[in-house]
Amino acid sequence: MLARIRDHLQRQDGVAAVEFAVVSMVFLVLLYGILTYGFIYSMDQSFNHAAEEGARAAISQTTEAAAITTAHDTAYERLHSYQPGLLTTDVVATVADCDSGYRCITVTITYPWSTRPIIPKFVGLPTPNQIEAVAVVQLT
């Protein structure tokens, strides 16, 4: 009886390696998903914060042109150190009429994740095409 159990255990020498290979692939995909979505969420929060900071900075300006320049530059500065791949064209500041009849500045930050991903894409893992943040502040 003992010899039969010993023979059975000796025949399964490679099973642990195969099980480890299968389980480690599942854990690596899970880790990749956590890192990718965590980074996307972090970028989204940073973009929202930078857009809000840019819009707030524009309030102190006396002309619309100065407000647009200040909003754009402030938002871009907040993100440039965090995201070196961000282009100046990804940050847009515009002044237009609000619904209430006042003038408002809108700061929009758009990052095309599908064409410039920070973390390489993994087959089958859905990610957003772009990450966008918008902040609006009333000027007058």
CSV table of C-alpha atoms in Angstrom, one decimal:
chain,number,residue,atom,x,y,z
A,1,MET,CA,0.0,0.0,0.0
A,2,LEU,CA,2.7,2.5,1.0
A,3,ALA,CA,4.7,1.6,-2.1
A,4,ARG,CA,1.7,2.3,-4.3
A,5,ILE,CA,1.3,5.8,-2.8
A,6,ARG,CA,5.0,6.5,-3.2
A,7,ASP,CA,4.9,5.5,-6.9
A,8,HIS,CA,1.8,7.7,-7.4
A,9,LEU,CA,3.5,10.7,-5.8
A,10,GLN,CA,6.7,10.2,-7.8
A,11,ARG,CA,4.8,10.3,-11.1
A,12,GLN,CA,3.4,13.8,-10.5
A,13,ASP,CA,6.8,15.6,-10.3
A,14,GLY,CA,6.0,18.1,-13.1
A,15,VAL,CA,2.4,18.8,-12.1
A,16,ALA,CA,3.3,21.6,-9.7
A,17,ALA,CA,5.3,23.4,-12.4
A,18,VAL,CA,2.3,23.2,-14.8
A,19,GLU,CA,-0.1,24.4,-12.2
A,20,PHE,CA,2.2,27.3,-11.3
A,21,ALA,CA,2.5,28.3,-14.9
A,22,VAL,CA,-1.3,28.4,-15.3
A,23,VAL,CA,-2.0,30.3,-12.1
A,24,SER,CA,0.9,32.7,-12.6
A,25,MET,CA,-0.5,33.8,-16.0
A,26,VAL,CA,-3.9,34.5,-14.4
A,27,PHE,CA,-2.3,36.6,-11.6
A,28,LEU,CA,-0.1,38.5,-14.1
A,29,VAL,CA,-3.2,39.4,-16.2
A,30,LEU,CA,-4.9,40.5,-13.0
A,31,LEU,CA,-1.9,42.6,-11.9
A,32,TYR,CA,-1.7,44.2,-15.4
A,33,GLY,CA,-5.4,45.2,-15.2
A,34,ILE,CA,-4.9,46.7,-11.7
A,35,LEU,CA,-1.9,48.7,-12.9
A,36,THR,CA,-3.5,49.9,-16.2
A,37,TYR,CA,-6.9,50.9,-14.7
A,38,GLY,CA,-5.2,52.4,-11.7
A,39,PHE,CA,-3.0,54.6,-13.9
A,40,ILE,CA,-6.0,55.6,-16.1
A,41,TYR,CA,-7.9,56.6,-12.9
A,42,SER,CA,-4.9,58.5,-11.6
A,43,MET,CA,-4.5,60.4,-14.9
A,44,ASP,CA,-8.2,61.3,-14.9
A,45,GLN,CA,-8.0,62.7,-11.4
A,46,SER,CA,-4.9,64.7,-12.3
A,47,PHE,CA,-6.4,66.1,-15.4
A,48,ASN,CA,-9.6,67.2,-13.5
A,49,HIS,CA,-7.4,68.9,-10.9
A,50,ALA,CA,-5.2,70.6,-13.5
A,51,ALA,CA,-8.3,71.8,-15.5
A,52,GLU,CA,-9.8,73.2,-12.3
A,53,GLU,CA,-6.5,75.0,-11.4
A,54,GLY,CA,-6.3,76.5,-14.8
A,55,ALA,CA,-9.8,77.8,-14.7
A,56,ARG,CA,-9.3,79.2,-11.2
A,57,ALA,CA,-6.1,81.0,-12.3
A,58,ALA,CA,-8.0,82.7,-15.1
A,59,ILE,CA,-10.4,84.5,-12.8
A,60,SER,CA,-7.7,87.1,-11.7
A,61,GLN,CA,-7.1,88.2,-15.3
A,62,THR,CA,-8.7,91.4,-16.7
A,63,THR,CA,-8.9,90.5,-20.4
A,64,GLU,CA,-10.2,87.4,-22.1
A,65,ALA,CA,-6.9,86.9,-24.0
A,66,ALA,CA,-4.9,87.0,-20.7
A,67,ALA,CA,-7.5,84.6,-19.1
A,68,ILE,CA,-7.1,82.1,-21.9
A,69,THR,CA,-3.3,82.2,-21.8
A,70,THR,CA,-3.2,82.0,-18.0
A,71,ALA,CA,-5.7,79.1,-17.9
A,72,HIS,CA,-3.9,77.2,-20.6
A,73,ASP,CA,-0.4,77.7,-19.1
A,74,THR,CA,-1.5,76.9,-15.6
A,75,ALA,CA,-3.2,73.6,-16.6
A,76,TYR,CA,-0.3,72.6,-18.8
A,77,GLU,CA,2.3,73.3,-16.0
A,78,ARG,CA,0.3,71.2,-13.5
A,79,LEU,CA,0.4,68.2,-15.8
A,80,HIS,CA,3.7,68.5,-17.7
A,81,SER,CA,5.8,67.2,-14.8
A,82,TYR,CA,3.3,64.3,-14.2
A,83,GLN,CA,2.8,63.4,-17.9
A,84,PRO,CA,5.8,64.3,-20.1
A,85,GLY,CA,4.0,62.9,-23.2
A,86,LEU,CA,1.3,65.6,-22.9
A,87,LEU,CA,1.3,68.1,-25.8
A,88,THR,CA,0.4,71.7,-25.5
A,89,THR,CA,-2.4,71.0,-28.0
A,90,ASP,CA,-4.0,68.6,-25.5
A,91,VAL,CA,-4.9,71.5,-23.3
A,92,VAL,CA,-7.5,74.0,-24.7
A,93,ALA,CA,-9.0,77.1,-23.0
A,94,THR,CA,-11.9,79.0,-24.5
A,95,VAL,CA,-14.1,81.9,-23.4
A,96,ALA,CA,-17.8,81.9,-24.3
A,97,ASP,CA,-21.2,82.9,-23.1
A,98,CYS,CA,-22.6,80.8,-20.2
A,99,ASP,CA,-26.2,79.8,-19.9
A,100,SER,CA,-26.7,82.6,-17.4
A,101,GLY,CA,-25.6,85.3,-19.8
A,102,TYR,CA,-22.2,85.8,-18.2
A,103,ARG,CA,-18.8,85.1,-19.8
A,104,CYS,CA,-17.2,81.8,-18.7
A,105,ILE,CA,-13.9,80.2,-19.4
A,106,THR,CA,-13.8,76.5,-20.2
A,107,VAL,CA,-10.6,74.5,-19.8
A,108,THR,CA,-10.5,71.2,-21.5
A,109,ILE,CA,-7.8,68.6,-21.3
A,110,THR,CA,-8.0,65.7,-23.7
A,111,TYR,CA,-5.4,62.9,-23.8
A,112,PRO,CA,-5.8,60.3,-26.6
A,113,TRP,CA,-5.1,57.1,-24.7
A,114,SER,CA,-5.8,54.9,-27.8
A,115,THR,CA,-3.0,56.4,-29.8
A,116,ARG,CA,-0.6,57.3,-27.0
A,117,PRO,CA,-1.0,54.8,-24.2
A,118,ILE,CA,1.4,55.0,-21.2
A,119,ILE,CA,1.2,51.3,-20.5
A,120,PRO,CA,1.2,49.1,-23.6
A,121,LYS,CA,-2.1,47.6,-24.6
A,122,PHE,CA,-3.1,44.0,-23.7
A,123,VAL,CA,-5.2,42.1,-26.1
A,124,GLY,CA,-8.8,42.0,-25.0
A,125,LEU,CA,-8.5,44.5,-22.1
A,126,PRO,CA,-10.9,47.4,-22.8
A,127,THR,CA,-9.5,50.8,-22.2
A,128,PRO,CA,-10.9,54.3,-23.0
A,129,ASN,CA,-10.1,55.9,-26.3
A,130,GLN,CA,-9.4,59.2,-24.5
A,131,ILE,CA,-9.2,60.7,-21.1
A,132,GLU,CA,-10.9,64.0,-20.8
A,133,ALA,CA,-11.4,66.6,-18.1
A,134,VAL,CA,-13.5,69.8,-18.4
A,135,ALA,CA,-13.7,72.7,-15.9
A,136,VAL,CA,-15.8,75.8,-16.3
A,137,VAL,CA,-15.5,79.1,-14.3
A,138,GLN,CA,-17.6,82.2,-14.6
A,139,LEU,CA,-15.5,85.3,-15.4
A,140,THR,CA,-18.0,88.1,-15.4
